[in-house]
Amino acid sequence: MSRAHDLVVILDFGSQYTQLIARRIREASVYCEIHPYNAPFEAIAARGPKAVILSGGPSSVYDEGAPALDRRWLEVGVPILGVCYGLQLIAHVLGGKVEPANHHEYGAADLRVLSNEGVLARLAPRETTRVWMSHADRLVSLPSGFKVIAESDNCPFAAVANETKRIWGVQFHPEVEHSAQGRDVLAAFLFDLAKVDPTWTPGSFVSEAIEAIANRVPADAHVICGLSGGVDSTVAAVLCHRALGKRLTCIFVDNGLLRLGEFDQVRRSLGDEMGLPLIAVDARARFLTALSGETDPERKRKIIGRVFIEVFEAEALKIKGARFLVQGTLYPDVIESVSHKGPSVVIKSHHNVGGLPERMNLQLIEPLRELFKDEVRAAGKALDIPAPLLGRHPFPGPGLGIRCLGDLTETRLDALRKADHIFIEELRTSGLYDQVWQAFAALLPVRSVGVMGDGRTYEETVALRAVTSVDGMTADWAKLPHDFLARVSGRIISEVRGVNRVVYDISTKPPATIEWE
């Protein structure tokens, strides 16, 4: 789908901000891809990228085993931008000198523009602008042909340029919000230097995705989609429905771990109102029987995943001509699978339809694999999917199974549904729902003494969790008003049987995860 668009390649040297560089470029309507620093040069260069960005990274260029740069990238003739470690690596390869900085720079710094040219062309001459630094090494001598175009107090070569070779480098991070004019730096590189066309838009993606799906699926084949009601599966399903019509069937499984009223809501909104061909399966008893007595979170996830595959497969086998399976893989999933250091350590297993393609000899359709989460919502908007569906907070595949800590009984799950519903309802009523990235209630298997009326109680605890984030990779706890939290707590304790205590989770990610299990 990306062949019709100019391509910007980002080589990943391990920076925590690499995905953020890509997001900033995509926000400028330019298509880009992230590849490991050691990806095959020939294969990527053959695609004719219009520009190449070298990301930052945690290494020193002198470290044993430090990520190295294939020198051929500096000779392809397209504009090159090195960011932080990327700048140091360019200098190191071309004969400059890098050494440990006397003063490590982590945080905000004042960048003095010495010459507003190249990547600094959109900044005023001789001005000072706030930027974000994050480095322990610094460049101390330039390679031949380079000149300095900006400096800071602790960094004499904060931005450099070689106009002849079309190579630029910045020691700061223009991709982060803390760099006041970072977007101007990236825009100058993309549009003034690389002359990239900004054609990567939600509308173009949607039309190309629909065409690609229609061309891939033969006229006699049928496609099945595991629908959860979440943003990703909804957008993927609607794309396929636009391309294939009745040759798509969505399967929605009620595993007994959904939110209050969610089974009926999804059937109504996606099936009745949006017209998606939908099979709704009530498998609550089967899931809860399989989960009975299980309290270990990893074993819960595996049980939920196994039973889901069994139920989904049984329904899918009834569909004549089913040869394709739709999966809501996003671009961060693709990047993670080819990380410069290999897949990250598994913190917890993820619920998906893993195993089904092989078991049923199905081919995968992943229409969203080029998109970040915010781009999925933008594509959904271009598809005219109602805003309430696109604005829903993320909901994990195992559902309340990992928010109801301890044994999963119908009584405890009902209590959690009611508490969660109260929290979300109050967020919406107060106009706070769209100000947080994700919010939910968790039921803890922790009993404490309380007093209700004139009697002593010994009941369970509800933990409220609300976070702000961009993509869920990192998150901060939401600073919700105290009077709002008091109102939610009062309602839960008054209206939910079996709960006498409510707490608010103020942990960030990391070190905590967003979900409790």
Coordinates of C-alpha atoms in Angstrom, one line a residue:
M1 CA 0.0 0.0 0.0
S2 CA 2.9 2.3 0.6
R3 CA 4.4 2.1 -2.9
A4 CA 2.5 5.1 -4.1
H5 CA 4.0 7.3 -1.4
D6 CA 7.5 8.8 -0.9
L7 CA 9.4 6.7 1.6
V8 CA 11.4 7.9 4.5
V9 CA 13.5 5.3 6.2
I10 CA 14.4 5.4 9.9
L11 CA 17.3 3.2 11.0
D12 CA 16.8 2.2 14.7
F13 CA 19.9 2.2 16.9
G14 CA 17.9 1.5 20.1
S15 CA 16.5 4.9 21.1
Q16 CA 13.4 5.0 23.3
Y17 CA 12.2 7.8 21.0
T18 CA 12.5 6.0 17.6
Q19 CA 8.8 5.3 17.3
L20 CA 8.2 9.0 18.2
I21 CA 10.3 10.1 15.2
A22 CA 8.1 7.9 13.0
R23 CA 4.9 9.3 14.6
R24 CA 6.1 12.9 14.0
I25 CA 6.8 12.1 10.3
R26 CA 3.5 10.4 9.9
E27 CA 1.7 13.4 11.5
A28 CA 3.3 15.5 8.7
S29 CA 1.5 13.2 6.2
V30 CA 4.7 11.5 5.1
Y31 CA 5.0 7.7 4.9
C32 CA 8.0 6.3 6.9
E33 CA 9.2 2.9 8.1
I34 CA 11.4 1.9 11.0
H35 CA 14.1 -0.7 10.2
P36 CA 16.9 -2.2 12.5
Y37 CA 20.2 -0.5 11.9
N38 CA 21.6 -3.7 10.5
A39 CA 18.7 -4.4 8.0
P40 CA 20.0 -5.4 4.6
F41 CA 21.1 -2.3 2.8
E42 CA 20.4 -3.5 -0.7
A43 CA 16.8 -4.5 0.0
I44 CA 15.9 -1.1 1.6
A45 CA 17.9 1.1 -0.8
A46 CA 16.3 -0.7 -3.8
R47 CA 13.0 0.8 -2.7
G48 CA 14.3 4.3 -3.4
P49 CA 13.8 6.1 0.0
K50 CA 13.7 9.9 -0.4
A51 CA 15.5 10.4 3.0
V52 CA 17.1 8.5 5.8
I53 CA 17.1 9.2 9.5
L54 CA 19.5 7.6 12.0
S55 CA 17.9 7.4 15.4
G56 CA 19.5 7.9 18.8
G57 CA 20.5 5.0 21.0
P58 CA 21.9 4.2 24.4
S59 CA 25.4 3.0 23.3
S60 CA 28.7 4.9 22.9
V61 CA 30.2 4.6 19.4
Y62 CA 33.3 3.2 21.1
D63 CA 31.5 0.4 23.0
E64 CA 32.3 -3.1 22.1
G65 CA 29.4 -4.4 20.0
A66 CA 27.9 -1.0 19.6
P67 CA 25.4 -0.7 16.8
A68 CA 27.4 0.2 13.7
L69 CA 26.4 2.1 10.5
D70 CA 26.8 0.6 7.0
R71 CA 28.8 3.4 5.4
R72 CA 26.9 2.9 2.1
W73 CA 24.0 4.8 3.7
L74 CA 26.1 8.0 3.7
E75 CA 26.8 7.5 0.0
V76 CA 23.3 7.0 -1.4
G77 CA 22.9 10.7 -2.3
V78 CA 19.6 11.3 -0.4
P79 CA 19.4 13.6 2.6
I80 CA 20.6 12.0 5.8
L81 CA 19.7 13.2 9.3
G82 CA 21.5 11.8 12.4
V83 CA 19.8 12.3 15.7
C84 CA 21.9 12.1 18.9
Y85 CA 23.7 8.8 18.6
G86 CA 23.0 9.0 14.9
L87 CA 25.0 12.2 14.7
Q88 CA 27.9 10.8 16.7
L89 CA 27.9 7.7 14.5
I90 CA 28.1 9.7 11.3
A91 CA 31.0 11.7 12.7
H92 CA 32.8 8.6 13.9
V93 CA 32.5 6.8 10.6
L94 CA 33.6 9.9 8.6
G95 CA 36.6 10.7 10.7
G96 CA 35.3 13.1 13.4
K97 CA 35.9 12.5 17.1
V98 CA 33.4 11.6 19.9
E99 CA 34.3 11.4 23.5
P100 CA 32.5 11.3 26.9
A101 CA 31.0 14.7 27.8
N102 CA 32.2 16.6 30.8
H103 CA 28.7 17.4 31.7
H104 CA 26.0 14.8 30.7
E105 CA 23.0 16.5 29.3
Y106 CA 19.7 15.0 30.2
G107 CA 16.8 17.3 29.9
A108 CA 16.1 20.8 28.6
A109 CA 18.8 23.0 27.1
D110 CA 19.0 26.3 25.2
L111 CA 20.0 25.8 21.6
R112 CA 21.7 28.8 20.0
V113 CA 21.2 28.9 16.2
L114 CA 24.4 30.0 14.5
S115 CA 23.2 29.6 11.0
N116 CA 19.6 29.1 10.0
E117 CA 20.2 26.8 7.1
G118 CA 19.6 23.1 6.3
V119 CA 17.5 21.5 9.0
L120 CA 17.5 24.8 10.9
A121 CA 16.2 26.8 7.9
R122 CA 12.8 27.3 9.5
L123 CA 14.3 28.8 12.7
A124 CA 15.1 32.5 13.0
P125 CA 18.8 33.4 12.6
R126 CA 20.8 33.9 15.9
E127 CA 17.8 32.9 18.0
T128 CA 17.8 30.7 21.1
T129 CA 15.3 27.9 21.3
R130 CA 14.5 25.2 23.9
V131 CA 15.5 21.6 23.0
W132 CA 15.7 18.3 24.7
M133 CA 19.0 16.6 25.2
S134 CA 19.7 13.1 26.3
H135 CA 23.4 12.1 25.9
A136 CA 26.5 11.2 27.8
D137 CA 28.9 11.5 24.8
R138 CA 29.5 14.5 22.6
L139 CA 31.1 15.4 19.3
V140 CA 34.4 17.3 19.8
S141 CA 35.8 17.5 16.3
L142 CA 34.0 17.6 13.0
P143 CA 34.7 15.4 10.0
S144 CA 36.1 17.1 6.9
G145 CA 33.4 19.1 5.0
F146 CA 31.1 19.6 8.0
K147 CA 30.4 22.9 9.8
V148 CA 28.6 23.7 13.0
I149 CA 25.2 25.4 12.7
A150 CA 24.0 25.4 16.4
E151 CA 25.5 25.0 19.9
S152 CA 24.5 24.8 23.5
D153 CA 26.4 25.6 26.7
N154 CA 27.6 22.0 27.1
C155 CA 27.5 21.0 23.4
P156 CA 29.6 23.0 21.0
F157 CA 28.4 20.9 18.0
A158 CA 24.7 20.7 18.8
A159 CA 23.8 20.8 15.1
V160 CA 26.1 20.2 12.1
A161 CA 25.8 20.2 8.3
N162 CA 27.6 19.0 5.2
E163 CA 25.6 20.5 2.4
T164 CA 27.7 18.9 -0.3
K165 CA 27.1 15.3 1.0
R166 CA 23.5 16.3 2.0
I167 CA 24.1 15.1 5.6
W168 CA 22.9 16.9 8.7
G169 CA 23.0 16.0 12.4
V170 CA 21.5 17.2 15.6
Q171 CA 22.6 16.3 19.1
F172 CA 19.1 17.1 20.5
H173 CA 15.8 15.2 20.0
P174 CA 13.5 17.2 17.7
E175 CA 10.8 14.5 17.9
V176 CA 9.9 15.1 21.5
E177 CA 7.4 17.8 22.7
H178 CA 10.1 19.3 24.9
S179 CA 11.9 20.6 21.8
A180 CA 9.9 23.7 21.2
Q181 CA 10.6 23.9 17.5
G182 CA 11.4 20.3 16.8
R183 CA 8.6 19.9 14.3
D184 CA 10.1 22.8 12.3
V185 CA 13.5 21.0 12.2
L186 CA 11.8 17.8 10.9
A187 CA 9.7 19.8 8.4
A188 CA 12.8 21.5 7.0
F189 CA 14.5 18.1 6.6
L190 CA 11.5 16.5 5.0
F191 CA 10.1 19.2 2.8
D192 CA 12.9 21.8 2.2
L193 CA 15.8 19.3 1.8
A194 CA 14.3 15.9 0.8
K195 CA 11.4 17.5 -1.1
V196 CA 9.0 14.7 0.1
D197 CA 5.4 14.8 -0.9
P198 CA 2.9 14.8 2.0
T199 CA 0.5 12.2 0.5
W200 CA 0.2 9.8 3.5
T201 CA -3.3 10.7 4.7
P202 CA -6.1 8.7 6.4
G203 CA -8.2 9.0 3.2
S204 CA -5.4 7.7 1.0
F205 CA -4.7 4.8 3.4
V206 CA -8.4 3.8 3.4
S207 CA -8.8 3.8 -0.4
E208 CA -5.5 1.9 -0.9
A209 CA -6.3 -0.7 1.9
I210 CA -9.8 -1.4 0.4
E211 CA -8.3 -1.9 -3.0
A212 CA -5.5 -4.1 -1.7
I213 CA -8.0 -6.4 0.2
A214 CA -10.3 -6.7 -2.8
N215 CA -7.4 -7.6 -5.1
R216 CA -6.0 -10.2 -2.7
V217 CA -9.2 -12.2 -1.9
P218 CA -10.4 -14.3 -4.8
A219 CA -14.1 -14.1 -5.7
D220 CA -14.9 -17.6 -4.3
A221 CA -13.1 -17.0 -1.0
H222 CA -14.6 -16.0 2.4
V223 CA -13.0 -13.9 5.1
I224 CA -13.6 -14.3 8.9
C225 CA -12.8 -11.7 11.5
G226 CA -12.6 -12.0 15.3
L227 CA -14.5 -8.9 16.4
S228 CA -14.0 -7.6 19.9
G229 CA -15.8 -4.3 19.6
G230 CA -12.5 -2.4 20.2
V231 CA -11.1 0.2 17.9
D232 CA -8.6 -2.0 16.0
S233 CA -10.9 -4.9 15.2
T234 CA -13.7 -2.5 14.3
V235 CA -11.6 -0.5 11.8
A236 CA -10.1 -3.7 10.3
A237 CA -13.6 -5.3 10.0
V238 CA -15.1 -2.2 8.3
L239 CA -12.2 -2.0 5.9
C240 CA -12.8 -5.6 4.9
H241 CA -16.5 -5.1 4.7
R242 CA -16.1 -2.2 2.3
A243 CA -13.8 -4.4 0.2
L244 CA -15.7 -7.7 0.3
G245 CA -19.3 -7.1 1.4
K246 CA -21.0 -10.3 2.3
R247 CA -17.9 -12.4 1.8
L248 CA -16.8 -11.2 5.3
T249 CA -18.2 -12.8 8.5
C250 CA -17.4 -11.3 11.9
I251 CA -17.4 -13.6 15.0
F252 CA -18.0 -12.0 18.3
V253 CA -17.6 -14.2 21.4
D254 CA -19.1 -13.4 24.8
N255 CA -16.5 -15.0 27.1
G256 CA -18.3 -13.8 30.3
L257 CA -15.5 -11.3 30.8
L258 CA -17.0 -8.3 29.0
R259 CA -18.0 -5.0 30.5
L260 CA -21.6 -4.3 31.6
G261 CA -24.0 -4.5 28.6
E262 CA -21.1 -4.8 26.1
F263 CA -22.3 -8.0 24.3
D264 CA -25.6 -6.3 23.4
Q265 CA -24.0 -3.0 22.6
V266 CA -21.5 -4.5 20.1
R267 CA -24.2 -6.5 18.4
R268 CA -26.4 -3.5 18.1
S269 CA -23.8 -0.9 17.1
L270 CA -21.7 -3.0 14.7
G271 CA -24.2 -5.5 13.5
D272 CA -27.6 -3.7 13.4
E273 CA -26.5 -0.1 12.9
M274 CA -23.3 -0.5 10.9
G275 CA -24.4 -3.6 9.0
L276 CA -21.4 -5.9 9.6
P277 CA -22.2 -9.6 9.0
L278 CA -22.0 -10.7 12.6
I279 CA -22.2 -14.0 14.4
A280 CA -22.6 -13.5 18.2
V281 CA -21.7 -16.5 20.3
D282 CA -22.6 -16.9 24.0
A283 CA -19.8 -18.9 25.5
R284 CA -19.9 -17.5 29.0
A285 CA -20.5 -20.8 30.8
R286 CA -17.7 -22.5 28.9
F287 CA -15.1 -19.9 29.8
L288 CA -16.0 -19.6 33.5
T289 CA -16.0 -23.3 33.9
A290 CA -12.5 -23.5 32.4
L291 CA -11.3 -20.7 34.7
S292 CA -12.9 -21.9 37.9
G293 CA -10.5 -21.8 40.8
E294 CA -7.6 -20.4 38.7
T295 CA -5.9 -17.3 40.2
D296 CA -2.5 -17.2 38.4
P297 CA -2.7 -14.4 35.8
E298 CA -0.5 -16.1 33.2
R299 CA -2.5 -19.3 33.4
K300 CA -5.8 -17.2 33.2
R301 CA -4.5 -15.6 30.0
K302 CA -3.6 -19.0 28.5
I303 CA -6.9 -20.6 29.4
I304 CA -8.8 -17.6 28.0
G305 CA -6.8 -17.8 24.8
R306 CA -7.2 -21.6 24.4
V307 CA -10.9 -21.6 25.0
F308 CA -11.3 -18.6 22.6
I309 CA -9.5 -20.5 19.9
E310 CA -11.7 -23.5 20.4
V311 CA -14.9 -21.5 20.3
F312 CA -13.8 -19.4 17.4
E313 CA -12.6 -22.4 15.4
A314 CA -15.9 -24.2 15.9
E315 CA -17.9 -21.3 14.5
A316 CA -15.4 -20.6 11.7
L317 CA -15.6 -24.2 10.4
K318 CA -19.3 -23.6 9.7
I319 CA -18.5 -20.8 7.2
K320 CA -18.2 -22.1 3.7
G321 CA -15.1 -21.1 1.8
A322 CA -13.3 -19.5 4.7
R323 CA -9.8 -19.0 3.6
F324 CA -8.6 -15.8 5.2
L325 CA -8.5 -14.5 8.8
V326 CA -8.5 -10.8 9.6
Q327 CA -6.1 -9.7 12.4
G328 CA -5.7 -6.3 13.9
T329 CA -1.9 -6.2 13.9
L330 CA -0.6 -2.6 14.3
Y331 CA 2.8 -1.2 13.3
P332 CA 4.3 -1.2 16.8
D333 CA 3.7 -5.0 16.8
V334 CA 5.6 -5.3 13.5
I335 CA 8.5 -3.1 14.8
E336 CA 8.8 -5.1 18.0
S337 CA 9.1 -8.4 16.0
V338 CA 12.2 -7.0 14.2
S339 CA 13.7 -4.9 17.0
H340 CA 17.4 -4.1 16.6
K341 CA 18.0 -6.3 19.7
G342 CA 15.3 -8.8 18.9
P343 CA 11.8 -9.1 20.5
S344 CA 11.6 -7.6 23.9
V345 CA 11.3 -9.7 27.0
V346 CA 7.8 -11.0 27.5
I347 CA 6.1 -9.2 30.4
K348 CA 2.8 -11.0 29.9
S349 CA 1.4 -13.1 27.2
H350 CA -1.2 -11.4 24.9
H351 CA -4.6 -12.7 23.9
N352 CA -5.0 -13.2 20.2
V353 CA -6.1 -15.7 17.6
G354 CA -2.6 -17.2 17.5
G355 CA -2.6 -20.7 16.2
L356 CA -5.8 -20.4 14.2
P357 CA -4.1 -19.7 10.8
E358 CA -2.0 -22.8 11.0
R359 CA -4.8 -25.1 12.4
M360 CA -7.3 -24.0 9.8
N361 CA -4.9 -23.3 6.9
L362 CA -6.0 -19.7 6.8
Q363 CA -4.1 -16.8 5.2
L364 CA -3.7 -13.7 7.3
I365 CA -5.1 -10.3 6.3
E366 CA -3.6 -7.5 8.4
P367 CA -4.9 -4.2 7.0
L368 CA -3.6 -2.1 9.9
R369 CA -0.1 -3.4 10.1
E370 CA 1.3 -0.1 8.7
L371 CA -0.5 2.1 11.3
F372 CA 0.1 3.5 14.8
K373 CA -2.9 3.6 17.1
D374 CA -3.8 7.2 16.5
E375 CA -3.6 6.5 12.7
V376 CA -6.1 3.7 13.2
R377 CA -8.6 6.1 14.8
A378 CA -7.9 8.6 11.9
A379 CA -8.6 5.8 9.4
G380 CA -11.8 5.0 11.3
K381 CA -12.9 8.6 11.1
A382 CA -12.3 8.5 7.3
L383 CA -14.5 5.4 7.2
D384 CA -17.3 7.3 9.0
I385 CA -17.2 5.0 12.0
P386 CA -19.1 6.8 14.8
A387 CA -16.9 8.8 17.2
P388 CA -18.1 7.0 20.3
L389 CA -16.8 3.7 18.9
L390 CA -13.4 5.2 17.9
G391 CA -13.0 7.0 21.1
R392 CA -13.4 4.0 23.4
H393 CA -10.6 3.3 25.8
P394 CA -8.4 0.2 25.1
F395 CA -9.8 -3.0 26.5
P396 CA -7.6 -6.1 26.9
G397 CA -8.4 -9.3 25.0
P398 CA -8.8 -11.3 28.3
G399 CA -11.2 -8.6 29.4
L400 CA -12.2 -8.6 33.1
G401 CA -10.3 -11.8 33.5
I402 CA -7.2 -9.8 34.3
R403 CA -9.0 -7.0 36.1
C404 CA -10.7 -9.3 38.5
L405 CA -7.7 -10.5 40.5
G406 CA -8.1 -13.8 42.2
D407 CA -10.8 -16.4 41.5
L408 CA -13.2 -15.5 38.7
T409 CA -16.7 -16.1 40.0
E410 CA -19.9 -14.7 38.5
T411 CA -20.5 -12.8 41.8
R412 CA -17.1 -11.1 41.7
L413 CA -17.3 -10.4 38.0
D414 CA -20.8 -8.8 38.4
A415 CA -19.4 -6.6 41.2
L416 CA -16.5 -5.5 39.0
R417 CA -18.8 -4.8 36.1
K418 CA -20.9 -2.5 38.2
A419 CA -18.0 -0.7 39.7
D420 CA -16.3 -0.2 36.3
H421 CA -19.6 1.0 34.8
I422 CA -20.0 3.6 37.6
F423 CA -16.4 4.9 37.0
I424 CA -16.8 5.2 33.2
E425 CA -20.2 6.7 33.5
E426 CA -19.0 9.4 35.9
L427 CA -16.0 10.1 33.6
R428 CA -18.3 10.7 30.7
T429 CA -20.8 12.7 32.8
S430 CA -18.0 14.9 34.1
G431 CA -16.4 15.4 30.6
L432 CA -13.2 13.6 31.7
Y433 CA -13.5 10.5 29.6
D434 CA -11.7 11.8 26.5
Q435 CA -9.0 13.5 28.7
V436 CA -7.6 10.1 29.8
W437 CA -6.1 7.4 27.6
Q438 CA -7.5 4.5 29.5
A439 CA -9.6 4.1 32.7
F440 CA -11.0 1.1 34.5
A441 CA -11.8 -0.6 37.8
A442 CA -10.0 -3.6 39.2
L443 CA -11.4 -5.9 41.9
L444 CA -8.7 -6.9 44.4
P445 CA -8.9 -10.1 46.5
V446 CA -8.1 -8.0 49.5
R447 CA -10.7 -7.9 52.3
S448 CA -10.7 -5.2 54.9
V449 CA -12.9 -4.1 57.9
G450 CA -15.5 -1.5 57.3
V451 CA -18.6 -0.1 58.9
M452 CA -21.9 0.2 57.0
G453 CA -24.9 1.4 59.0
D454 CA -24.4 0.0 62.4
G455 CA -22.7 -3.2 61.3
R456 CA -19.2 -4.4 60.8
T457 CA -18.2 -5.4 57.2
Y458 CA -15.3 -7.5 55.9
E459 CA -15.4 -7.0 52.2
E460 CA -13.3 -6.6 49.1
T461 CA -11.5 -3.5 47.6
V462 CA -11.9 -1.8 44.2
A463 CA -8.9 -0.1 42.7
L464 CA -9.5 2.7 40.1
R465 CA -7.0 3.1 37.4
A466 CA -6.8 6.1 34.9
V467 CA -3.8 7.0 32.9
T468 CA -2.7 9.5 30.3
S469 CA -0.6 8.3 27.4
V470 CA 0.0 8.5 23.7
D471 CA 0.3 4.9 22.7
G472 CA 0.3 2.9 26.0
M473 CA 4.1 2.2 25.8
T474 CA 4.6 4.7 28.7
A475 CA 1.8 6.2 30.8
D476 CA 1.3 8.6 33.7
W477 CA -1.5 8.4 36.2
A478 CA -4.3 10.8 35.5
K479 CA -4.6 13.7 38.0
L480 CA -8.4 13.4 38.4
P481 CA -10.1 15.9 40.7
H482 CA -10.5 14.8 44.3
D483 CA -14.2 15.7 44.4
F484 CA -14.7 13.5 41.3
L485 CA -12.9 10.5 42.9
A486 CA -14.9 11.0 46.1
R487 CA -18.1 10.9 44.1
V488 CA -17.1 7.7 42.3
S489 CA -15.9 6.1 45.6
G490 CA -19.2 6.9 47.3
R491 CA -21.3 5.5 44.5
I492 CA -19.3 2.2 44.3
I493 CA -19.4 1.6 48.0
S494 CA -23.2 2.4 48.1
E495 CA -24.2 0.6 45.0
V496 CA -21.9 -2.4 44.6
R497 CA -22.5 -5.3 47.0
G498 CA -19.4 -6.9 48.4
V499 CA -17.1 -3.8 48.2
N500 CA -16.4 -1.5 51.2
R501 CA -13.2 0.2 50.1
V502 CA -12.0 2.1 47.0
V503 CA -8.4 3.1 46.2
Y504 CA -6.8 5.1 43.4
D505 CA -3.7 3.8 41.6
I506 CA -1.1 6.5 41.2
S507 CA 1.6 4.3 39.6
T508 CA 3.3 5.2 36.3
K509 CA 4.3 2.9 33.5
P510 CA 7.1 1.9 33.9
P511 CA 7.6 0.6 36.5
A512 CA 4.0 -0.6 36.7
T513 CA 2.0 -1.8 33.8
I514 CA -1.3 -0.2 33.0
E515 CA -3.3 -3.4 33.6
W516 CA -2.9 -5.1 37.0
E517 CA -2.4 -8.5 35.6

